[in-house]
Amino acid sequence: MSVTYDFPRPAVTVDTVVFGVDDEGLKVLLLQRDAEPFAGWWALPGGFVHEHEELDDAALRALSSKTRLTRIYLEQLYTFGERGRDPRGHVIAVAYYGLVRLRDHRVRAATGARDVAWFRVDQQPKLPFDHSRIVDVALERLRGKVTYQPSLVFELMPPKFTLTQLQQLYEAILGTALDKRNFRKKMLTVWKIVAETDERTEGTVGPPARLYTFDAAAYRKLARSGFQFQF
Amino acid sequence: MSVTYDFPRPAVTVDTVVFGVDDEGLKVLLLQRDAEPFAGWWALPGGFVHEHEELDDAALRALSSKTRLTRIYLEQLYTFGERGRDPRGHVIAVAYYGLVRLRDHRVRAATGARDVAWFRVDQQPKLPFDHSRIVDVALERLRGKVTYQPSLVFELMPPKFTLTQLQQLYEAILGTALDKRNFRKKMLTVWKIVAETDERTEGTVGPPARLYTFDAAAYRKLARSGFQFQF
DNA sequence: CCAAAAGTGTTCTCCATACACCCATGC
DNA sequence: GCATGGGTGTATGGAGAACACTTTTGG
């Protein structure tokens, strides 16, 4: 039995919003387009879905082929299909977002891109298509998700970190300042999802800070019984 | 400037998961397919996206053309693109979910459907494609969303309702029993999102119950300052 | 000794949770 | 009068929010 469908079809693309963090704050990965439309503009990495390709695979492929970023964690965000969003015609974009440890990944331009760079989320250039909207939706989702699935945050942290670094990351994502004592109490006493190590930072300006690790086992236990949110 | 793209494209469909409630509990709307593949099976209402049609419009059109349900609130759920999910080939499904007041809407079969009916979510037949998975994802989303966006629930309630009806709806959606006193305290004292009327039910078995309305203004005020969840 | 950052406790308020009895109505 | 469902209050515990000073180190 073969049933076919032979009408004109919309094209389907995947677009990816990849966030990273460094000491300047939260950043988003953009590439400078090589081809029309919008050649020369900074835009989200993405591309057309190939025949018989799964969406998740298409997103990873598009990202790695254009920016050399591989093996990163992506999650589907939303599917955009507004009329007029793409001058080439009827193009539906399945958007993904993800997080990487910026220092672990050297990005460089590849197929279809003149250049690749990280932009602070509060200092993005004007983006083509509806990409600005997509970034906004991704940011909103990231902010929401962080409060009820804090494990996400640790995707961005090195394996060992200080509590101040962790707090700064939360502040970068949420865009607000947090109280140091309350933050530490939540991590150490309430949630207990970080574990002390014996190590400390070296060569810092102030006193050395203790290094912690993410306690995945404690996290899973906590996740089963639900979270209490807000800072 | 015209840029085209001329490779084989996946087909794009929209599928809708519509929830309703009656005294038997939470239900989902299914239709009995008329055409191959899976002719005769109960499945989610849906259909192919037309040329230059927006996704939201396609979902509403597919739903109304097959079930005569119109003007309902739909929200995008997730986009499914797993290999092998459709025997016709590479078909991507953008899924939507929505809520209706079951008693307000008489559904009846139309184009492409032999029959249309409401099924209790815990008594669904075996569904074709990956529709069972889609219903599961929709249910999970509905359950999550109810706790942080309670206004959703009132989409399913009549304009005037008793607190017991409201509580039963929450219980149907969440699949758990709730404490009557705590529930009422939350609605009336903590959230204050329902307003008393002077009316009462008539002809009931026990004593008449007071009727309440949803207080949209109070809700918006509360929504701005964030919620506290859980019952 | 000074600048910089690390680290630490307490109080108050609000909400979640647990729990049981009396009352109004229709039949 | 009885079955059915409506309606009500309190005590406890846990977490969020607000808030400031001392200590350690390198230069």
Short mmCIF file of C-alpha atoms (C1' of nucleotides) in Angstrom, two decimals:
data_model
loop_
_atom_site.label_atom_id
_atom_site.label_comp_id
_atom_site.label_asym_id
_atom_site.label_seq_id
_atom_site.Cartn_x
_atom_site.Cartn_y
_atom_site.Cartn_z
CA MET A 1 0.00 0.00 0.00
CA SER A 2 1.44 3.28 -1.02
CA VAL A 3 -0.45 6.48 -0.50
CA THR A 4 1.01 9.63 -1.87
CA TYR A 5 0.36 13.29 -1.58
CA ASP A 6 1.22 15.49 -4.49
CA PHE A 7 0.42 19.11 -3.78
CA PRO A 8 2.91 21.93 -3.48
CA ARG A 9 4.61 21.69 -0.12
CA PRO A 10 6.09 24.26 2.19
CA ALA A 11 9.82 23.98 2.71
CA VAL A 12 11.05 23.08 6.18
CA THR A 13 14.13 24.48 7.87
CA VAL A 14 15.70 24.11 11.28
CA ASP A 15 17.18 27.11 13.08
CA THR A 16 19.27 26.91 16.21
CA VAL A 17 19.74 29.32 19.08
CA VAL A 18 22.89 28.38 20.98
CA PHE A 19 23.63 30.14 24.24
CA GLY A 20 27.01 30.35 25.92
CA VAL A 21 28.43 32.23 28.85
CA ASP A 22 31.70 33.94 29.52
CA ASP A 23 32.74 36.67 31.92
CA GLU A 24 30.91 39.24 29.82
CA GLY A 25 27.60 37.47 30.36
CA LEU A 26 25.14 35.44 28.33
CA LYS A 27 25.85 35.18 24.62
CA VAL A 28 24.20 33.83 21.53
CA LEU A 29 25.91 32.26 18.53
CA LEU A 30 25.37 33.94 15.16
CA LEU A 31 26.84 33.43 11.74
CA GLN A 32 27.36 35.82 8.90
CA ARG A 33 25.42 34.51 5.91
CA ASP A 34 27.27 33.84 2.69
CA ALA A 35 24.29 33.29 0.38
CA GLU A 36 21.19 35.19 -0.58
CA PRO A 37 18.80 36.12 0.80
CA PHE A 38 20.38 38.40 3.39
CA ALA A 39 23.98 37.66 2.34
CA GLY A 40 26.31 39.42 4.75
CA TRP A 41 23.77 39.62 7.57
CA TRP A 42 24.30 38.01 10.94
CA ALA A 43 21.71 35.28 11.46
CA LEU A 44 20.93 32.10 13.36
CA PRO A 45 22.65 28.94 12.14
CA GLY A 46 20.18 26.73 10.33
CA GLY A 47 19.33 25.02 7.09
CA PHE A 48 16.82 23.01 5.17
CA VAL A 49 15.71 19.62 6.39
CA HIS A 50 16.89 16.91 4.05
CA GLU A 51 14.81 14.11 2.67
CA HIS A 52 13.99 11.51 5.31
CA GLU A 53 16.02 13.34 7.91
CA GLU A 54 14.75 13.59 11.49
CA LEU A 55 14.35 17.10 12.85
CA ASP A 56 16.76 16.68 15.76
CA ASP A 57 19.39 15.33 13.39
CA ALA A 58 18.82 18.16 10.95
CA ALA A 59 19.37 20.72 13.70
CA LEU A 60 22.62 19.13 14.82
CA ARG A 61 23.81 18.73 11.25
CA ALA A 62 23.00 22.31 10.30
CA LEU A 63 24.81 23.58 13.37
CA SER A 64 27.92 21.47 12.99
CA SER A 65 28.22 21.96 9.25
CA LYS A 66 28.11 25.73 9.57
CA THR A 67 29.85 26.40 12.84
CA ARG A 68 31.80 23.21 13.64
CA LEU A 69 29.94 22.91 16.92
CA THR A 70 29.32 19.24 17.64
CA ARG A 71 27.86 17.03 20.32
CA ILE A 72 25.88 19.72 22.03
CA TYR A 73 22.56 19.48 23.79
CA LEU A 74 19.65 20.87 21.77
CA GLU A 75 16.00 21.00 22.62
CA GLN A 76 13.11 21.83 20.34
CA LEU A 77 11.79 25.32 20.96
CA TYR A 78 8.88 26.19 18.70
CA THR A 79 7.86 26.01 15.06
CA PHE A 80 7.46 29.26 13.19
CA GLY A 81 5.27 29.44 10.14
CA GLU A 82 4.02 33.00 9.79
CA ARG A 83 3.29 34.22 6.32
CA GLY A 84 6.05 36.42 4.99
CA ARG A 85 8.71 35.27 7.40
CA ASP A 86 10.93 34.18 4.52
CA PRO A 87 11.19 36.04 1.19
CA ARG A 88 11.79 32.77 -0.64
CA GLY A 89 8.21 31.75 -0.10
CA HIS A 90 6.45 29.33 2.21
CA VAL A 91 9.14 28.23 4.62
CA ILE A 92 8.45 26.71 8.02
CA ALA A 93 11.20 26.89 10.62
CA VAL A 94 11.49 24.38 13.44
CA ALA A 95 13.62 26.19 16.01
CA TYR A 96 15.93 24.55 18.55
CA TYR A 97 17.88 26.01 21.42
CA GLY A 98 20.88 24.76 23.30
CA LEU A 99 23.60 25.58 25.78
CA VAL A 100 27.36 25.18 25.62
CA ARG A 101 30.35 25.92 27.76
CA LEU A 102 31.77 28.71 25.71
CA ARG A 103 35.39 28.07 26.61
CA ASP A 104 35.20 24.41 25.61
CA HIS A 105 34.08 25.13 22.08
CA ARG A 106 36.04 27.01 19.50
CA VAL A 107 33.61 27.89 16.77
CA ARG A 108 34.71 28.72 13.26
CA ALA A 109 32.95 29.46 10.05
CA ALA A 110 32.36 26.59 7.63
CA THR A 111 30.00 25.90 4.72
CA GLY A 112 27.73 28.79 3.90
CA ALA A 113 29.10 31.15 6.53
CA ARG A 114 31.59 33.97 6.20
CA ASP A 115 32.11 34.22 9.90
CA VAL A 116 30.79 32.95 13.22
CA ALA A 117 30.74 34.85 16.48
CA TRP A 118 29.21 35.11 19.94
CA PHE A 119 27.06 38.18 20.64
CA ARG A 120 25.90 39.36 24.01
CA VAL A 121 22.15 38.86 24.14
CA ASP A 122 21.69 42.54 24.93
CA GLN A 123 23.89 43.61 22.03
CA GLN A 124 22.62 41.71 19.03
CA PRO A 125 22.70 43.16 15.54
CA LYS A 126 19.52 43.41 13.49
CA LEU A 127 18.65 39.89 12.38
CA PRO A 128 16.96 38.76 9.15
CA PHE A 129 13.76 36.73 8.80
CA ASP A 130 12.02 36.48 12.19
CA HIS A 131 15.26 35.51 13.89
CA SER A 132 15.06 38.25 16.51
CA ARG A 133 11.72 36.91 17.58
CA ILE A 134 13.12 33.38 17.71
CA VAL A 135 15.96 34.51 19.97
CA ASP A 136 13.45 36.26 22.23
CA VAL A 137 11.33 33.15 22.51
CA ALA A 138 14.42 31.07 23.25
CA LEU A 139 15.55 33.46 25.98
CA GLU A 140 12.14 33.45 27.57
CA ARG A 141 12.08 29.66 27.49
CA LEU A 142 15.57 29.43 28.93
CA ARG A 143 14.65 31.75 31.78
CA GLY A 144 11.54 29.83 32.57
CA LYS A 145 13.16 26.46 32.35
CA VAL A 146 16.05 27.38 34.60
CA THR A 147 13.70 27.77 37.54
CA TYR A 148 12.06 24.40 37.25
CA GLN A 149 14.89 22.41 35.69
CA PRO A 150 18.06 23.83 37.23
CA SER A 151 20.18 21.02 35.83
CA LEU A 152 20.19 22.98 32.58
CA VAL A 153 22.45 25.56 34.12
CA PHE A 154 25.15 23.04 34.81
CA GLU A 155 25.45 22.41 31.07
CA LEU A 156 27.13 25.78 31.00
CA MET A 157 29.42 25.32 34.00
CA PRO A 158 32.83 23.68 34.07
CA PRO A 159 32.97 20.40 36.03
CA LYS A 160 34.31 22.22 39.08
CA PHE A 161 33.19 25.71 39.89
CA THR A 162 32.86 28.23 42.69
CA LEU A 163 29.48 29.23 44.01
CA THR A 164 30.13 32.77 42.92
CA GLN A 165 30.59 31.60 39.32
CA LEU A 166 27.36 29.66 39.54
CA GLN A 167 25.51 32.63 40.93
CA GLN A 168 26.87 34.87 38.19
CA LEU A 169 25.58 32.43 35.61
CA TYR A 170 22.11 32.48 37.12
CA GLU A 171 22.24 36.24 37.16
CA ALA A 172 23.32 36.37 33.52
CA ILE A 173 20.48 34.10 32.45
CA LEU A 174 17.78 35.66 34.57
CA GLY A 175 19.01 39.19 34.05
CA THR A 176 18.65 40.09 37.72
CA ALA A 177 20.85 40.29 40.79
CA LEU A 178 20.49 37.57 43.44
CA ASP A 179 21.23 37.65 47.15
CA LYS A 180 24.46 35.80 47.92
CA ARG A 181 23.42 34.27 51.21
CA ASN A 182 20.04 33.12 49.99
CA PHE A 183 21.55 31.70 46.83
CA ARG A 184 24.09 29.65 48.75
CA LYS A 185 21.51 28.48 51.23
CA LYS A 186 19.33 27.21 48.41
CA MET A 187 22.11 25.32 46.66
CA LEU A 188 23.76 23.92 49.78
CA THR A 189 20.98 23.51 52.32
CA VAL A 190 17.65 23.50 50.56
CA TRP A 191 18.35 21.77 47.27
CA LYS A 192 21.72 20.19 48.17
CA ILE A 193 22.56 19.70 44.50
CA VAL A 194 26.18 20.85 44.68
CA ALA A 195 28.88 18.93 46.50
CA GLU A 196 31.95 20.35 48.16
CA THR A 197 35.40 19.34 46.95
CA ASP A 198 38.66 19.80 48.84
CA GLU A 199 40.03 22.01 46.13
CA ARG A 200 40.19 25.76 46.00
CA THR A 201 40.92 28.32 43.34
CA GLU A 202 44.48 29.63 43.10
CA GLY A 203 45.98 32.98 42.24
CA THR A 204 42.81 34.96 42.69
CA VAL A 205 42.63 38.51 43.89
CA GLY A 206 40.77 37.81 47.12
CA PRO A 207 40.94 34.69 49.25
CA PRO A 208 40.79 31.32 47.43
CA ALA A 209 37.26 30.06 46.87
CA ARG A 210 36.10 26.52 47.41
CA LEU A 211 35.30 24.47 44.31
CA TYR A 212 32.07 22.50 44.05
CA THR A 213 30.68 19.88 41.68
CA PHE A 214 27.16 19.22 40.49
CA ASP A 215 25.66 16.31 42.43
CA ALA A 216 23.63 14.53 39.77
CA ALA A 217 22.37 11.82 42.12
CA ALA A 218 21.05 14.33 44.63
CA TYR A 219 19.52 16.25 41.77
CA ARG A 220 17.59 13.27 40.46
CA LYS A 221 16.30 12.54 43.93
CA LEU A 222 15.15 16.11 44.31
CA ALA A 223 13.61 16.21 40.83
CA ARG A 224 11.37 13.28 41.67
CA SER A 225 9.80 15.13 44.57
CA GLY A 226 9.44 18.39 42.71
CA PHE A 227 11.10 21.74 43.15
CA GLN A 228 10.41 24.90 45.00
CA PHE A 229 11.35 27.80 42.78
CA GLN A 230 12.11 31.49 42.87
CA PHE A 231 15.02 33.20 44.49
CA MET B 1 15.25 38.94 -6.34
CA SER B 2 13.87 35.46 -6.28
CA VAL B 3 15.71 32.68 -4.57
CA THR B 4 14.30 29.23 -4.87
CA TYR B 5 14.93 25.88 -3.34
CA ASP B 6 14.20 22.82 -5.41
CA PHE B 7 14.91 19.67 -3.51
CA PRO B 8 12.39 17.06 -2.44
CA ARG B 9 10.54 18.36 0.58
CA PRO B 10 8.96 16.68 3.54
CA ALA B 11 5.19 17.10 3.76
CA VAL B 12 3.84 19.08 6.69
CA THR B 13 0.68 18.29 8.59
CA VAL B 14 -1.02 19.75 11.63
CA ASP B 15 -2.61 17.49 14.23
CA THR B 16 -4.84 18.70 17.03
CA VAL B 17 -5.45 17.35 20.51
CA VAL B 18 -8.66 18.85 21.84
CA PHE B 19 -9.57 18.25 25.46
CA GLY B 20 -13.02 18.56 26.95
CA VAL B 21 -14.59 17.74 30.26
CA ASP B 22 -17.92 16.33 31.30
CA ASP B 23 -19.05 14.54 34.41
CA GLU B 24 -17.17 11.43 33.36
CA GLY B 25 -13.88 13.30 33.44
CA LEU B 26 -11.31 14.57 31.00
CA LYS B 27 -11.84 13.60 27.38
CA VAL B 28 -10.05 13.87 24.08
CA LEU B 29 -11.61 14.36 20.67
CA LEU B 30 -10.94 11.67 18.06
CA LEU B 31 -12.25 11.01 14.61
CA GLN B 32 -12.65 7.82 12.66
CA ARG B 33 -10.60 8.10 9.50
CA ASP B 34 -12.27 7.68 6.19
CA ALA B 35 -9.21 7.48 3.98
CA GLU B 36 -6.08 5.39 3.82
CA PRO B 37 -3.76 4.97 5.52
CA PHE B 38 -5.46 3.64 8.65
CA ALA B 39 -9.00 3.96 7.26
CA GLY B 40 -11.48 3.07 9.98
CA TRP B 41 -9.05 3.84 12.83
CA TRP B 42 -9.72 6.45 15.46
CA ALA B 43 -7.14 9.22 15.18
CA LEU B 44 -6.41 12.84 15.96
CA PRO B 45 -8.06 15.42 13.70
CA GLY B 46 -5.50 16.93 11.37
CA GLY B 47 -4.49 17.49 7.81
CA PHE B 48 -1.88 18.79 5.44
CA VAL B 49 -0.79 22.40 5.54
CA HIS B 50 -1.85 24.17 2.38
CA GLU B 51 0.31 26.37 0.25
CA HIS B 52 1.02 29.70 1.92
CA GLU B 53 -1.13 28.82 4.89
CA GLU B 54 -0.03 29.77 8.41
CA LEU B 55 0.29 26.91 10.86
CA ASP B 56 -2.23 28.24 13.36
CA ASP B 57 -4.75 28.72 10.56
CA ALA B 58 -4.11 25.25 9.22
CA ALA B 59 -4.79 23.72 12.63
CA LEU B 60 -8.08 25.58 13.01
CA ARG B 61 -9.11 24.76 9.46
CA ALA B 62 -8.30 21.08 9.75
CA LEU B 63 -10.23 20.88 12.97
CA SER B 64 -13.30 22.71 11.79
CA SER B 65 -13.45 21.03 8.42
CA LYS B 66 -13.37 17.57 9.96
CA THR B 67 -15.25 18.01 13.18
CA ARG B 68 -17.22 21.27 12.79
CA LEU B 69 -15.49 22.64 15.87
CA THR B 70 -14.87 26.35 15.36
CA ARG B 71 -13.49 29.30 17.25
CA ILE B 72 -11.64 27.35 19.84
CA TYR B 73 -8.40 28.19 21.56
CA LEU B 74 -5.42 26.22 20.25
CA GLU B 75 -1.81 26.40 21.28
CA GLN B 76 1.18 24.88 19.56
CA LEU B 77 2.44 21.80 21.34
CA TYR B 78 5.44 20.28 19.62
CA THR B 79 6.63 19.25 16.17
CA PHE B 80 7.07 15.57 15.51
CA GLY B 81 9.40 14.42 12.78
CA GLU B 82 10.63 10.94 13.69
CA ARG B 83 11.50 8.66 10.83
CA GLY B 84 8.78 6.11 10.17
CA ARG B 85 6.01 7.98 11.96
CA ASP B 86 3.94 8.04 8.77
CA PRO B 87 3.81 5.20 6.23
CA ARG B 88 3.30 7.70 3.41
CA GLY B 89 6.88 8.86 3.75
CA HIS B 90 8.55 11.89 5.20
CA VAL B 91 5.77 13.73 7.00
CA ILE B 92 6.34 16.29 9.72
CA ALA B 93 3.47 16.94 12.11
CA VAL B 94 3.08 20.24 13.93
CA ALA B 95 0.84 19.34 16.87
CA TYR B 96 -1.57 21.71 18.62
CA TYR B 97 -3.65 21.27 21.72
CA GLY B 98 -6.73 23.05 22.95
CA LEU B 99 -9.57 23.04 25.41
CA VAL B 100 -13.31 23.37 24.96
CA ARG B 101 -16.41 23.35 27.08
CA LEU B 102 -17.75 20.04 25.98
CA ARG B 103 -21.42 20.90 26.46
CA ASP B 104 -21.13 24.04 24.33
CA HIS B 105 -19.89 22.20 21.29
CA ARG B 106 -21.73 19.58 19.37
CA VAL B 107 -19.19 17.86 17.20
CA ARG B 108 -20.14 15.92 14.13
CA ALA B 109 -18.26 14.17 11.41
CA ALA B 110 -17.50 16.09 8.22
CA THR B 111 -15.03 15.81 5.36
CA GLY B 112 -12.75 12.82 5.65
CA ALA B 113 -14.26 11.45 8.83
CA ARG B 114 -16.76 8.66 9.33
CA ASP B 115 -17.43 9.63 12.88
CA VAL B 116 -16.26 11.92 15.66
CA ALA B 117 -16.37 11.19 19.36
CA TRP B 118 -15.00 12.10 22.76
CA PHE B 119 -12.92 9.45 24.55
CA ARG B 120 -11.91 9.46 28.17
CA VAL B 121 -8.16 10.00 28.31
CA ASP B 122 -7.77 6.80 30.28
CA GLN B 123 -9.84 4.80 27.79
CA GLN B 124 -8.42 5.63 24.39
CA PRO B 125 -8.36 3.11 21.57
CA LYS B 126 -5.09 2.23 19.88
CA LEU B 127 -4.16 5.19 17.72
CA PRO B 128 -2.31 5.20 14.37
CA PHE B 129 0.92 7.02 13.50
CA ASP B 130 2.49 8.38 16.72
CA HIS B 131 -0.80 9.85 17.85
CA SER B 132 -0.74 8.12 21.24
CA ARG B 133 2.57 9.77 21.95
CA ILE B 134 1.18 13.12 20.85
CA VAL B 135 -1.75 12.78 23.23
CA ASP B 136 0.65 11.88 26.03
CA VAL B 137 2.78 14.92 25.38
CA ALA B 138 -0.33 17.12 25.26
CA LEU B 139 -1.59 15.76 28.56
CA GLU B 140 1.74 16.32 30.21
CA ARG B 141 1.84 19.86 28.90
CA LEU B 142 -1.70 20.52 30.03
CA ARG B 143 -0.92 19.25 33.52
CA GLY B 144 2.18 21.35 33.78
CA LYS B 145 0.59 24.45 32.40
CA VAL B 146 -2.41 24.31 34.68
CA THR B 147 -0.20 24.91 37.70
CA TYR B 148 1.48 28.01 36.38
CA GLN B 149 -1.25 29.37 34.16
CA PRO B 150 -4.52 28.51 35.91
CA SER B 151 -6.54 30.69 33.56
CA LEU B 152 -6.41 27.77 31.13
CA VAL B 153 -8.76 25.81 33.33
CA PHE B 154 -11.47 28.39 33.01
CA GLU B 155 -11.59 27.76 29.27
CA LEU B 156 -13.30 24.53 30.23
CA MET B 157 -15.71 25.92 32.78
CA PRO B 158 -19.12 27.46 32.13
CA PRO B 159 -19.33 31.20 32.89
CA LYS B 160 -20.81 30.47 36.30
CA PHE B 161 -19.75 27.44 38.25
CA THR B 162 -19.58 26.00 41.74
CA LEU B 163 -16.27 25.53 43.50
CA THR B 164 -16.88 21.80 43.58
CA GLN B 165 -17.16 21.73 39.78
CA LEU B 166 -13.93 23.67 39.54
CA GLN B 167 -12.19 21.34 41.91
CA GLN B 168 -13.41 18.30 39.99
CA LEU B 169 -11.97 19.76 36.83
CA TYR B 170 -8.59 20.27 38.45
CA GLU B 171 -8.75 16.72 39.72
CA ALA B 172 -9.65 15.39 36.28
CA ILE B 173 -6.74 17.20 34.67
CA LEU B 174 -4.18 16.47 37.32
CA GLY B 175 -5.39 12.95 37.93
CA THR B 176 -5.20 13.33 41.71
CA ALA B 177 -7.56 14.12 44.56
CA LEU B 178 -7.34 17.55 46.18
CA ASP B 179 -8.26 18.70 49.66
CA LYS B 180 -11.52 20.65 49.60
CA ARG B 181 -10.65 23.21 52.24
CA ASN B 182 -7.21 23.93 50.89
CA PHE B 183 -8.54 24.20 47.38
CA ARG B 184 -11.17 26.75 48.36
CA LYS B 185 -8.71 28.68 50.46
CA LYS B 186 -6.37 28.99 47.50
CA MET B 187 -9.05 30.17 45.09
CA LEU B 188 -10.83 32.51 47.47
CA THR B 189 -8.18 33.76 49.87
CA VAL B 190 -4.76 33.22 48.41
CA TRP B 191 -5.29 33.74 44.69
CA LYS B 192 -8.65 35.50 44.85
CA ILE B 193 -9.32 34.75 41.19
CA VAL B 194 -12.95 33.69 41.55
CA ALA B 195 -15.72 36.08 42.50
CA GLU B 196 -18.90 35.25 44.37
CA THR B 197 -22.28 35.77 42.71
CA ASP B 198 -25.63 35.92 44.49
CA GLU B 199 -26.88 32.93 42.59
CA ARG B 200 -27.05 29.33 43.70
CA THR B 201 -27.69 26.05 41.99
CA GLU B 202 -31.23 24.72 42.03
CA GLY B 203 -32.73 21.27 42.21
CA THR B 204 -29.60 19.55 43.42
CA VAL B 205 -29.52 16.58 45.71
CA GLY B 206 -27.80 18.28 48.60
CA PRO B 207 -28.03 21.93 49.56
CA PRO B 208 -27.76 24.54 46.78
CA ALA B 209 -24.20 25.56 46.01
CA ARG B 210 -23.03 29.11 45.46
CA LEU B 211 -22.07 30.05 41.91
CA TYR B 212 -18.82 31.86 41.17
CA THR B 213 -17.29 33.57 38.16
CA PHE B 214 -13.71 33.83 37.00
CA ASP B 215 -12.29 37.23 37.96
CA ALA B 216 -10.13 38.08 34.95
CA ALA B 217 -8.95 41.41 36.35
CA ALA B 218 -7.78 39.88 39.61
CA TYR B 219 -6.12 37.14 37.62
CA ARG B 220 -4.12 39.54 35.50
CA LYS B 221 -3.00 41.38 38.59
CA LEU B 222 -1.88 38.14 40.19
CA ALA B 223 -0.20 36.91 37.01
CA ARG B 224 2.04 39.94 36.97
CA SER B 225 3.46 39.15 40.37
CA GLY B 226 3.86 35.43 39.73
CA PHE B 227 2.14 32.41 41.17
CA GLN B 228 2.63 29.97 43.96
CA PHE B 229 1.62 26.53 42.78
CA GLN B 230 0.81 23.06 44.07
CA PHE B 231 -2.19 22.00 46.00
"C1'" DC C 1 47.56 48.34 55.29
"C1'" DC C 2 44.47 48.13 51.68
"C1'" DA C 3 41.55 46.30 48.01
"C1'" DA C 4 38.90 42.47 46.66
"C1'" DA C 5 36.21 38.75 47.17
"C1'" DA C 6 34.81 34.70 50.34
"C1'" DG C 7 32.00 33.27 53.62
"C1'" DT C 8 28.41 33.19 57.18
"C1'" DG C 9 22.91 33.56 60.55
"C1'" DT C 10 18.73 35.33 61.91
"C1'" DT C 11 14.12 37.11 61.65
"C1'" DC C 12 9.73 37.58 59.53
"C1'" DT C 13 6.12 36.38 56.69
"C1'" DC C 14 3.59 33.60 53.72
"C1'" DC C 15 1.99 29.46 52.01
"C1'" DA C 16 1.49 24.32 51.72
"C1'" DT C 17 -0.26 20.63 54.25
"C1'" DA C 18 -3.01 17.90 57.28
"C1'" DC C 19 -7.19 17.14 59.25
"C1'" DA C 20 -13.16 16.50 60.84
"C1'" DC C 21 -17.50 18.19 61.72
"C1'" DC C 22 -21.98 20.67 61.19
"C1'" DC C 23 -25.60 22.33 58.13
"C1'" DA C 24 -29.03 22.79 54.36
"C1'" DT C 25 -31.87 20.60 51.21
"C1'" DG C 26 -34.99 17.11 48.69
"C1'" DC C 27 -37.10 13.00 49.02
"C1'" DG D 1 -35.12 11.11 59.24
"C1'" DC D 2 -31.74 10.22 56.11
"C1'" DA D 3 -28.73 10.58 52.25
"C1'" DT D 4 -26.16 13.85 49.76
"C1'" DG D 5 -23.19 17.27 49.17
"C1'" DG D 6 -22.04 22.35 50.82
"C1'" DG D 7 -19.41 24.79 53.64
"C1'" DT D 8 -16.02 26.05 57.25
"C1'" DG D 9 -10.90 26.87 60.80
"C1'" DT D 10 -6.60 25.85 62.89
"C1'" DA D 11 -2.00 24.36 63.88
"C1'" DT D 12 2.51 23.10 62.07
"C1'" DG D 13 6.46 23.27 59.27
"C1'" DG D 14 9.30 24.88 55.55
"C1'" DA D 15 10.94 28.07 52.42
"C1'" DG D 16 11.43 32.80 50.36
"C1'" DA D 17 13.06 37.46 51.29
"C1'" DA D 18 15.52 40.96 53.56
"C1'" DC D 19 19.61 42.26 55.57
"C1'" DA D 20 25.67 43.47 57.17
"C1'" DC D 21 29.78 42.21 58.92
"C1'" DT D 22 34.16 39.50 59.44
"C1'" DT D 23 37.88 36.93 57.34
"C1'" DT D 24 41.36 35.75 54.05
"C1'" DT D 25 44.50 36.64 50.68
"C1'" DG D 26 47.85 39.14 47.33
"C1'" DG D 27 50.12 43.10 46.38
#
